[in-house]
Tab-separated table of C-alpha atoms in Angstrom:
chain	number	residue	atom	x	y	z
A	1	MET	CA	-13.445	25.764	4.106
A	2	GLU	CA	-13.882	24.589	0.524
A	3	GLU	CA	-12.820	21.001	-0.024
A	4	LYS	CA	-14.439	20.372	-3.414
A	5	GLY	CA	-12.294	19.092	-6.221
A	6	ILE	CA	-9.325	18.146	-4.061
A	7	SER	CA	-7.216	15.952	-6.316
A	8	LEU	CA	-6.302	12.389	-5.472
A	9	ALA	CA	-2.624	13.360	-5.517
A	10	VAL	CA	-3.185	15.902	-2.732
A	11	ILE	CA	-5.115	13.345	-0.714
A	12	ARG	CA	-2.229	10.930	-1.161
A	13	ARG	CA	0.225	13.524	0.165
A	14	LEU	CA	-1.786	14.712	3.200
A	15	PRO	CA	-1.058	11.644	5.385
A	16	ARG	CA	2.603	12.067	4.522
A	17	TYR	CA	2.571	15.697	5.701
A	18	TYR	CA	0.829	14.478	8.826
A	19	ARG	CA	3.493	11.843	9.467
A	20	TYR	CA	6.354	14.334	8.974
A	21	LEU	CA	4.781	16.940	11.179
A	22	GLY	CA	4.257	14.251	13.828
A	23	GLU	CA	7.971	13.437	13.671
A	24	LEU	CA	8.844	17.151	13.998
A	25	LEU	CA	6.520	17.426	17.002
A	26	GLU	CA	8.212	14.430	18.625
A	27	ASN	CA	11.496	16.268	18.150
A	28	GLU	CA	9.972	19.387	19.706
A	29	VAL	CA	10.242	21.533	16.580
A	30	VAL	CA	7.902	24.524	17.002
A	31	ARG	CA	7.860	26.029	13.513
A	32	ILE	CA	9.095	25.236	10.043
A	33	SER	CA	9.328	27.139	6.767
A	34	SER	CA	7.788	25.631	3.645
A	35	LYS	CA	11.355	25.500	2.278
A	36	GLU	CA	12.609	23.343	5.168
A	37	LEU	CA	9.496	21.176	5.067
A	38	SER	CA	9.944	20.745	1.315
A	39	GLU	CA	13.582	19.686	1.663
A	40	LYS	CA	12.699	17.164	4.317
A	41	MET	CA	9.803	15.790	2.297
A	42	ASN	CA	11.362	15.908	-1.152
A	43	VAL	CA	8.460	17.943	-2.558
A	44	THR	CA	8.822	21.514	-3.894
A	45	ALA	CA	7.985	24.368	-1.514
A	46	SER	CA	5.414	25.714	-3.966
A	47	GLN	CA	3.789	22.268	-4.077
A	48	ILE	CA	3.379	22.319	-0.305
A	49	ARG	CA	1.927	25.831	-0.344
A	50	GLN	CA	-0.428	24.845	-3.156
A	51	ASP	CA	-1.528	21.642	-1.392
A	52	LEU	CA	-2.257	23.422	1.876
A	53	ASN	CA	-4.005	26.320	0.127
A	54	ASN	CA	-6.680	23.799	-0.860
A	55	PHE	CA	-7.711	23.836	2.780
A	56	GLY	CA	-7.284	27.526	3.471
A	57	GLY	CA	-3.548	27.974	3.866
A	58	PHE	CA	-2.278	27.753	7.494
A	59	GLY	CA	1.036	29.452	6.671
A	60	GLN	CA	2.130	32.938	7.597
A	61	GLN	CA	4.413	35.036	5.402
A	62	GLY	CA	7.867	35.293	6.957
A	63	TYR	CA	7.035	32.840	9.755
A	64	GLY	CA	6.308	29.595	7.971
A	65	TYR	CA	4.140	27.007	9.650
A	66	ASN	CA	3.462	26.386	13.306
A	67	VAL	CA	4.126	22.652	13.508
A	68	GLU	CA	1.587	21.721	16.171
A	69	TYR	CA	-1.181	23.836	14.646
A	70	LEU	CA	-0.587	22.469	11.157
A	71	TYR	CA	-0.395	18.902	12.500
A	72	ASN	CA	-3.738	19.292	14.259
A	73	GLU	CA	-5.397	20.974	11.295
A	74	ILE	CA	-4.278	18.264	8.868
A	75	GLY	CA	-5.464	15.701	11.413
A	76	LYS	CA	-8.913	17.327	11.306
A	77	ILE	CA	-8.946	17.305	7.502
A	78	LEU	CA	-8.067	13.606	7.577
A	79	GLY	CA	-10.903	12.911	10.003
A	80	LEU	CA	-8.565	11.917	12.835
A	81	GLU	CA	-10.448	13.756	15.587
A	82	LYS	CA	-12.881	10.871	15.787
A	83	LYS	CA	-12.379	7.354	17.099
A	84	TYR	CA	-12.963	4.556	14.626
A	85	ASN	CA	-13.908	1.047	15.683
A	86	VAL	CA	-12.096	-1.404	13.437
A	87	ILE	CA	-12.578	-5.144	13.001
A	88	ILE	CA	-10.214	-7.418	11.110
A	89	ILE	CA	-11.619	-10.244	8.994
A	90	GLY	CA	-8.905	-12.874	8.598
A	91	ALA	CA	-6.707	-13.567	11.623
A	92	GLY	CA	-3.747	-15.024	9.734
A	93	ASN	CA	-0.283	-13.453	9.814
A	94	LEU	CA	-1.374	-10.257	8.092
A	95	GLY	CA	-4.474	-9.808	10.273
A	96	GLN	CA	-2.366	-10.415	13.365
A	97	ALA	CA	0.261	-7.955	12.125
A	98	LEU	CA	-2.426	-5.254	11.805
A	99	ALA	CA	-3.793	-6.086	15.266
A	100	ASN	CA	-0.289	-5.646	16.669
A	101	TYR	CA	0.331	-2.143	15.233
A	102	GLN	CA	0.079	0.235	18.168
A	103	ASP	CA	0.454	3.193	15.804
A	104	PHE	CA	-3.097	2.767	14.518
A	105	GLU	CA	-4.611	3.159	17.958
A	106	ARG	CA	-2.632	6.342	18.616
A	107	ARG	CA	-4.368	7.829	15.579
A	108	GLY	CA	-7.825	6.810	16.747
A	109	PHE	CA	-8.258	3.517	14.885
A	110	VAL	CA	-9.187	1.111	17.669
A	111	ILE	CA	-9.109	-2.551	16.745
A	112	GLN	CA	-11.998	-4.251	18.515
A	113	ALA	CA	-11.989	-7.838	17.319
A	114	LEU	CA	-10.745	-10.294	14.692
A	115	PHE	CA	-12.712	-12.958	12.836
A	116	ASP	CA	-11.520	-16.120	11.145
A	117	VAL	CA	-12.877	-19.285	9.555
A	118	ASN	CA	-10.306	-21.362	11.415
A	119	PRO	CA	-11.848	-22.771	14.612
A	120	ARG	CA	-8.364	-23.212	16.056
A	121	LEU	CA	-7.899	-19.420	16.072
A	122	ALA	CA	-11.309	-18.683	17.607
A	123	GLY	CA	-10.975	-17.898	21.295
A	124	VAL	CA	-7.355	-16.788	20.900
A	125	SER	CA	-6.537	-13.234	21.955
A	126	ILE	CA	-4.060	-10.941	20.127
A	127	ARG	CA	-2.823	-7.987	22.162
A	128	GLY	CA	-6.062	-8.204	24.111
A	129	LYS	CA	-8.282	-8.408	21.000
A	130	ASP	CA	-10.391	-11.571	20.779
A	131	VAL	CA	-10.587	-13.718	17.679
A	132	TYR	CA	-14.133	-14.899	16.886
A	133	LEU	CA	-15.371	-17.494	14.478
A	134	ILE	CA	-16.609	-15.922	11.233
A	135	ASP	CA	-20.104	-17.323	11.905
A	136	GLU	CA	-20.381	-14.842	14.765
A	137	LEU	CA	-19.780	-11.824	12.511
A	138	GLU	CA	-23.435	-11.070	11.729
A	139	THR	CA	-24.427	-11.037	15.411
A	140	TYR	CA	-21.338	-8.975	16.274
A	141	MET	CA	-22.228	-6.380	13.631
A	142	LYS	CA	-25.762	-6.112	15.048
A	143	GLU	CA	-24.565	-5.615	18.609
A	144	HIS	CA	-21.600	-3.255	18.027
A	145	THR	CA	-20.801	-0.047	16.194
A	146	VAL	CA	-18.151	-0.868	13.610
A	147	HIS	CA	-16.768	1.890	11.385
A	148	ILE	CA	-14.102	0.068	9.406
A	149	ALA	CA	-13.556	-3.568	8.440
A	150	ALA	CA	-10.075	-4.640	7.343
A	151	LEU	CA	-10.188	-7.620	4.978
A	152	THR	CA	-7.110	-9.818	5.173
A	153	LEU	CA	-8.670	-12.732	3.324
A	154	PRO	CA	-7.967	-14.723	0.174
A	155	LYS	CA	-9.364	-13.107	-2.975
A	156	THR	CA	-11.876	-15.939	-3.391
A	157	LYS	CA	-13.543	-15.128	-0.078
A	158	ALA	CA	-13.274	-11.319	0.094
A	159	PRO	CA	-16.079	-10.214	-2.287
A	160	GLN	CA	-18.768	-12.295	-0.506
A	161	ILE	CA	-17.722	-11.189	2.991
A	162	ALA	CA	-17.535	-7.586	1.794
A	163	SER	CA	-21.074	-7.652	0.466
A	164	ASP	CA	-22.302	-9.325	3.671
A	165	LEU	CA	-20.610	-6.586	5.695
A	166	VAL	CA	-22.346	-3.922	3.606
A	167	LYS	CA	-25.690	-5.657	4.219
A	168	TRP	CA	-24.910	-5.534	7.942
A	169	GLY	CA	-24.165	-1.815	7.849
A	170	ILE	CA	-20.418	-1.340	7.273
A	171	LYS	CA	-19.485	1.992	5.647
A	172	ALA	CA	-15.751	1.578	5.059
A	173	ILE	CA	-13.532	-1.310	3.994
A	174	TRP	CA	-9.741	-1.521	4.116
A	175	ASN	CA	-9.119	-4.217	1.549
A	176	PHE	CA	-5.942	-6.305	1.449
A	177	ALA	CA	-7.378	-9.057	-0.761
A	178	PRO	CA	-5.840	-8.912	-4.260
A	179	THR	CA	-9.147	-8.246	-5.982
A	180	ASP	CA	-11.557	-5.349	-6.444
A	181	LEU	CA	-14.755	-5.485	-4.451
A	182	ASN	CA	-17.267	-3.594	-6.654
A	183	LEU	CA	-19.398	-2.268	-3.790
A	184	PRO	CA	-22.056	0.479	-3.863
A	185	SER	CA	-20.552	3.956	-4.287
A	186	ASP	CA	-21.507	5.053	-0.761
A	187	ILE	CA	-19.181	2.435	0.722
A	188	MET	CA	-15.665	3.818	1.092
A	189	VAL	CA	-12.925	1.416	0.050
A	190	GLU	CA	-9.162	1.742	0.373
A	191	ASN	CA	-7.144	-1.020	-1.289
A	192	VAL	CA	-3.693	-2.228	-0.292
A	193	HIS	CA	-2.624	-4.435	-3.185
A	194	LEU	CA	0.772	-5.777	-2.163
A	195	ALA	CA	1.543	-7.665	-5.379
A	196	GLU	CA	0.919	-4.472	-7.367
A	197	SER	CA	3.286	-2.552	-5.144
A	198	LEU	CA	5.960	-5.194	-5.731
A	199	MET	CA	5.415	-4.953	-9.501
A	200	ARG	CA	5.944	-1.198	-9.370
A	201	LEU	CA	9.263	-1.933	-7.731
A	202	SER	CA	10.292	-4.382	-10.458
A	203	TYR	CA	9.201	-1.799	-13.041
A	204	LYS	CA	11.464	0.788	-11.419
A	205	LEU	CA	14.363	-1.696	-11.282
A	206	LYS	CA	13.922	-2.647	-14.919
A	207	THR	CA	13.659	0.908	-16.268
A	208	HIS	CA	16.581	2.025	-14.116
A	209	GLU	CA	18.762	-0.822	-15.419
A	210	GLU	CA	17.780	-0.019	-19.007
A	211	ALA	CA	18.681	3.641	-18.482
A	212	MET	CA	22.081	2.600	-17.057
A	213	GLN	CA	22.764	0.336	-20.030
A	214	LYS	CA	22.006	3.171	-22.451
A	215	LYS	CA	24.518	5.385	-20.663
A	216	GLU	CA	27.321	2.863	-21.003
B	1	MET	CA	9.609	1.383	-27.706
B	2	GLU	CA	9.655	4.820	-26.108
B	3	GLU	CA	9.176	4.733	-22.341
B	4	LYS	CA	10.388	8.218	-21.473
B	5	GLY	CA	8.142	10.457	-19.463
B	6	ILE	CA	5.660	7.773	-18.442
B	7	SER	CA	3.619	9.352	-15.680
B	8	LEU	CA	3.416	7.919	-12.185
B	9	ALA	CA	-0.341	7.515	-12.610
B	10	VAL	CA	0.186	5.198	-15.597
B	11	ILE	CA	2.764	3.194	-13.663
B	12	ARG	CA	0.275	2.873	-10.838
B	13	ARG	CA	-2.352	1.496	-13.213
B	14	LEU	CA	-0.167	-0.992	-15.126
B	15	PRO	CA	-0.078	-3.643	-12.342
B	16	ARG	CA	-3.843	-3.334	-12.129
B	17	TYR	CA	-4.222	-4.017	-15.855
B	18	TYR	CA	-1.906	-6.965	-15.369
B	19	ARG	CA	-3.988	-8.347	-12.513
B	20	TYR	CA	-7.248	-7.992	-14.486
B	21	LEU	CA	-5.818	-9.575	-17.581
B	22	GLY	CA	-4.509	-12.423	-15.407
B	23	GLU	CA	-8.037	-12.968	-14.081
B	24	LEU	CA	-9.428	-12.950	-17.633
B	25	LEU	CA	-6.788	-15.487	-18.683
B	26	GLU	CA	-7.733	-17.742	-15.762
B	27	ASN	CA	-11.319	-17.562	-17.021
B	28	GLU	CA	-10.094	-18.463	-20.533
B	29	VAL	CA	-11.155	-15.161	-22.118
B	30	VAL	CA	-9.285	-14.824	-25.435
B	31	ARG	CA	-9.961	-11.223	-26.395
B	32	ILE	CA	-11.510	-8.101	-24.930
B	33	SER	CA	-12.505	-4.682	-26.267
B	34	SER	CA	-11.188	-1.581	-24.537
B	35	LYS	CA	-14.852	-0.832	-23.706
B	36	GLU	CA	-15.311	-4.135	-21.853
B	37	LEU	CA	-11.947	-3.816	-20.144
B	38	SER	CA	-12.831	-0.266	-19.097
B	39	GLU	CA	-16.176	-1.313	-17.603
B	40	LYS	CA	-14.543	-4.099	-15.648
B	41	MET	CA	-11.764	-1.830	-14.420
B	42	ASN	CA	-13.794	1.319	-13.797
B	43	VAL	CA	-11.476	3.401	-15.999
B	44	THR	CA	-12.583	5.095	-19.246
B	45	ALA	CA	-11.895	3.258	-22.511
B	46	SER	CA	-9.932	6.239	-23.826
B	47	GLN	CA	-7.809	6.185	-20.657
B	48	ILE	CA	-6.892	2.561	-21.324
B	49	ARG	CA	-6.027	3.272	-24.969
B	50	GLN	CA	-3.978	6.287	-23.914
B	51	ASP	CA	-2.134	4.336	-21.189
B	52	LEU	CA	-1.244	1.478	-23.515
B	53	ASN	CA	-0.250	3.837	-26.321
B	54	ASN	CA	2.633	4.916	-24.085
B	55	PHE	CA	4.146	1.528	-24.798
B	56	GLY	CA	3.219	1.261	-28.448
B	57	GLY	CA	-0.454	0.316	-28.424
B	58	PHE	CA	-1.145	-3.462	-28.617
B	59	GLY	CA	-4.786	-2.975	-29.666
B	60	GLN	CA	-6.291	-3.613	-33.060
B	61	GLN	CA	-9.167	-1.556	-34.458
B	62	GLY	CA	-12.379	-3.613	-34.437
B	63	TYR	CA	-10.773	-6.532	-32.606
B	64	GLY	CA	-9.774	-5.078	-29.256
B	65	TYR	CA	-6.998	-6.702	-27.286
B	66	ASN	CA	-5.751	-10.262	-27.328
B	67	VAL	CA	-5.772	-11.034	-23.606
B	68	GLU	CA	-2.773	-13.360	-23.442
B	69	TYR	CA	-0.629	-11.152	-25.687
B	70	LEU	CA	-1.463	-7.998	-23.734
B	71	TYR	CA	-0.895	-9.807	-20.422
B	72	ASN	CA	2.545	-10.947	-21.529
B	73	GLU	CA	3.489	-7.551	-22.963
B	74	ILE	CA	2.498	-5.701	-19.787
B	75	GLY	CA	4.407	-8.329	-17.823
B	76	LYS	CA	7.505	-7.484	-19.882
B	77	ILE	CA	7.019	-3.748	-19.300
B	78	LEU	CA	6.764	-4.418	-15.561
B	79	GLY	CA	9.987	-6.418	-15.638
B	80	LEU	CA	8.250	-9.692	-14.764
B	81	GLU	CA	10.172	-11.845	-17.257
B	82	LYS	CA	13.039	-12.029	-14.790
B	83	LYS	CA	13.278	-13.823	-11.491
B	84	TYR	CA	13.977	-11.671	-8.453
B	85	ASN	CA	15.605	-12.993	-5.303
B	86	VAL	CA	13.916	-11.407	-2.310
B	87	ILE	CA	14.931	-11.374	1.347
B	88	ILE	CA	12.727	-10.181	4.189
B	89	ILE	CA	14.245	-8.252	7.075
B	90	GLY	CA	11.979	-8.636	10.084
B	91	ALA	CA	10.339	-12.028	10.605
B	92	GLY	CA	7.425	-10.832	12.736
B	93	ASN	CA	3.807	-11.251	11.658
B	94	LEU	CA	4.123	-8.994	8.640
B	95	GLY	CA	7.380	-10.580	7.439
B	96	GLN	CA	5.851	-14.016	7.866
B	97	ALA	CA	2.716	-12.909	6.021
B	98	LEU	CA	4.859	-11.825	3.050
B	99	ALA	CA	6.804	-15.112	3.155
B	100	ASN	CA	3.505	-16.978	3.000
B	101	TYR	CA	2.137	-15.221	-0.117
B	102	GLN	CA	2.391	-17.747	-2.922
B	103	ASP	CA	1.214	-15.122	-5.411
B	104	PHE	CA	4.580	-13.358	-5.310
B	105	GLU	CA	6.459	-16.437	-6.421
B	106	ARG	CA	4.104	-17.004	-9.349
B	107	ARG	CA	5.143	-13.553	-10.590
B	108	GLY	CA	8.851	-14.265	-10.253
B	109	PHE	CA	9.567	-12.804	-6.809
B	110	VAL	CA	11.240	-15.688	-5.004
B	111	ILE	CA	11.631	-15.272	-1.273
B	112	GLN	CA	14.966	-16.739	-0.275
B	113	ALA	CA	15.375	-16.037	3.418
B	114	LEU	CA	14.199	-13.979	6.379
B	115	PHE	CA	16.292	-12.180	8.993
B	116	ASP	CA	15.385	-11.107	12.507
B	117	VAL	CA	16.995	-9.740	15.655
B	118	ASN	CA	15.057	-12.225	17.773
B	119	PRO	CA	17.231	-15.313	18.450
B	120	ARG	CA	14.077	-17.328	19.141
B	121	LEU	CA	13.037	-16.917	15.496
B	122	ALA	CA	16.459	-17.771	14.070
B	123	GLY	CA	16.507	-21.348	12.805
B	124	VAL	CA	12.750	-21.412	12.294
B	125	SER	CA	11.533	-22.111	8.765
B	126	ILE	CA	8.500	-20.439	7.137
B	127	ARG	CA	7.094	-22.247	4.120
B	128	GLY	CA	10.565	-23.663	3.558
B	129	LYS	CA	12.337	-20.298	3.956
B	130	ASP	CA	14.877	-20.147	6.772
B	131	VAL	CA	14.994	-17.358	9.310
B	132	TYR	CA	18.539	-16.164	10.084
B	133	LEU	CA	19.831	-13.949	12.826
B	134	ILE	CA	20.326	-10.366	11.588
B	135	ASP	CA	24.075	-10.644	12.369
B	136	GLU	CA	24.346	-13.084	9.475
B	137	LEU	CA	22.964	-10.583	6.948
B	138	GLU	CA	26.301	-9.149	5.808
B	139	THR	CA	27.770	-12.578	5.085
B	140	TYR	CA	24.546	-13.674	3.382
B	141	MET	CA	24.643	-10.602	1.108
B	142	LYS	CA	28.226	-11.399	0.129
B	143	GLU	CA	27.465	-15.020	-0.719
B	144	HIS	CA	24.128	-14.611	-2.510
B	145	THR	CA	22.572	-12.546	-5.262
B	146	VAL	CA	19.763	-10.536	-3.707
B	147	HIS	CA	17.667	-8.236	-5.884
B	148	ILE	CA	15.081	-6.947	-3.433
B	149	ALA	CA	15.005	-6.554	0.347
B	150	ALA	CA	11.622	-6.166	2.033
B	151	LEU	CA	11.887	-4.207	5.301
B	152	THR	CA	9.249	-5.168	7.846
B	153	LEU	CA	10.976	-3.475	10.756
B	154	PRO	CA	10.167	-0.747	13.275
B	155	LYS	CA	10.846	2.758	11.964
B	156	THR	CA	13.684	3.202	14.461
B	157	LYS	CA	15.659	0.312	12.927
B	158	ALA	CA	14.805	0.603	9.218
B	159	PRO	CA	17.038	3.521	8.099
B	160	GLN	CA	20.237	1.941	9.488
B	161	ILE	CA	19.535	-1.503	8.047
B	162	ALA	CA	18.607	0.098	4.719
B	163	SER	CA	21.897	1.953	4.485
B	164	ASP	CA	23.806	-1.214	5.470
B	165	LEU	CA	21.997	-3.119	2.721
B	166	VAL	CA	22.969	-0.440	0.196
B	167	LYS	CA	26.594	-0.744	1.320
B	168	TRP	CA	26.338	-4.499	0.754
B	169	GLY	CA	24.981	-4.058	-2.762
B	170	ILE	CA	21.186	-4.026	-2.626
B	171	LYS	CA	19.505	-2.165	-5.509
B	172	ALA	CA	15.852	-2.240	-4.493
B	173	ILE	CA	14.003	-1.921	-1.203
B	174	TRP	CA	10.362	-2.671	-0.480
B	175	ASN	CA	9.818	-0.593	2.625
B	176	PHE	CA	7.033	-1.274	5.119
B	177	ALA	CA	8.561	0.781	7.949
B	178	PRO	CA	6.551	3.976	8.544
B	179	THR	CA	9.426	6.278	7.683
B	180	ASP	CA	11.253	7.482	4.576
B	181	LEU	CA	14.681	6.027	3.983
B	182	ASN	CA	16.519	8.832	2.108
B	183	LEU	CA	18.776	6.533	0.088
B	184	PRO	CA	20.916	7.386	-2.952
B	185	SER	CA	18.842	7.995	-6.075
B	186	ASP	CA	20.112	4.848	-7.817
B	187	ILE	CA	18.451	2.681	-5.143
B	188	MET	CA	14.866	1.922	-6.074
B	189	VAL	CA	12.417	2.194	-3.182
B	190	GLU	CA	8.734	1.324	-3.034
B	191	ASN	CA	6.984	2.272	0.196
B	192	VAL	CA	3.931	0.596	1.704
B	193	HIS	CA	2.843	2.979	4.445
B	194	LEU	CA	-0.127	1.267	6.082
B	195	ALA	CA	-1.026	4.053	8.517
B	196	GLU	CA	-1.198	6.498	5.592
B	197	SER	CA	-3.510	4.188	3.708
B	198	LEU	CA	-5.782	3.995	6.759
B	199	MET	CA	-5.805	7.810	7.019
B	200	ARG	CA	-6.900	8.071	3.398
B	201	LEU	CA	-9.818	5.837	4.337
B	202	SER	CA	-10.806	8.043	7.280
B	203	TYR	CA	-10.510	11.079	4.981
B	204	LYS	CA	-12.922	9.444	2.525
B	205	LEU	CA	-15.331	8.535	5.343
B	206	LYS	CA	-15.247	12.044	6.759
B	207	THR	CA	-15.750	13.867	3.438
B	208	HIS	CA	-18.502	11.425	2.440
B	209	GLU	CA	-20.354	11.993	5.729
B	210	GLU	CA	-20.016	15.761	5.338
B	211	ALA	CA	-21.426	15.574	1.819
B	212	MET	CA	-24.378	13.502	3.090
B	213	GLN	CA	-25.095	16.006	5.860
B	214	LYS	CA	-25.161	18.872	3.342
B	215	LYS	CA	-27.728	16.999	1.261
B	216	GLU	CA	-30.115	16.562	4.180
């Protein structure tokens, strides 16, 4: 299976396919045509075929897609066959919200522990996950296998903690701090920049209103 | 100023430019060349020039960009000159995390109130924002101007609340529920699908590990 040169846009869409197929599975749908899938997902049928052809197809002329098979195959492409140990750095509201998502665990992302600078949070347990003082992070990293660290920290603190984590062996960071981390290229980073998402919404509102005014 | 046909990729980058320029402003940088900006942002200089040319340029040969001017102009493009009244539906950890972000207010997104089904949360106040019972939402919408509703709800509840909000006049929804809302096309929606973001990270980890194994 050739996965070279897969565009970022395809990679953005794959988890969405996975989510839809999961919903179809829950509703006990056995197969679906690319046309039906495209209507449900608001993407053209040829786009879907093209996206999936990047990974070798999976469809069958005249039959469409077998939902469970396609769901499992996309899961494999996304690396969801494995279990990932996740720690959360920053046990404020956002860190606690992440620790409370049961959906993550279903997909193999197992939250192991939270860390915070606030001594009042240390010792607390969130859905069975302990909160440790940040000073204990180095020892924790030495004694446990951690695949992913989620950073729910202020932007002033995130870059230093991120580079410490890299020193202690982390390979992937899920960054919620509103800043870029500038880590070595072999460290995988996925950013969730909430303020930027909100600005895209105000951009859409503004351009939509302008278009409406022109029509009048 | 011609803004037709601006690609999604450009719209994705604009808030990032805005964030960087904001950081430069905080550090009292007066001007910057597209080369410097590109190095800082990890985007090519020609990409930056091309992106900004969509909105009429702003750069000056041999001078580069005036940071404050460019910051303000991008702010205008993003619709950040206005104030937006925001309500949050779902006052759990995630809703409370959003209510606690002071960064949003600095950019003109003013959180006015939160709503929840849980009567124990109703009457509570988060950073001065009151939490109301969800039953009061319809009346609240009639008596207040609300520009944006953030949905931090389970996926089973979000579609119904979203369509109620549309009925009561909402024009923009910031959706954190892991489902698509299928609203009329004149309602602006920006999704933050956290599980999908996490899957993109596992995809990156998996493909990176595979590439490393091939090298060995």
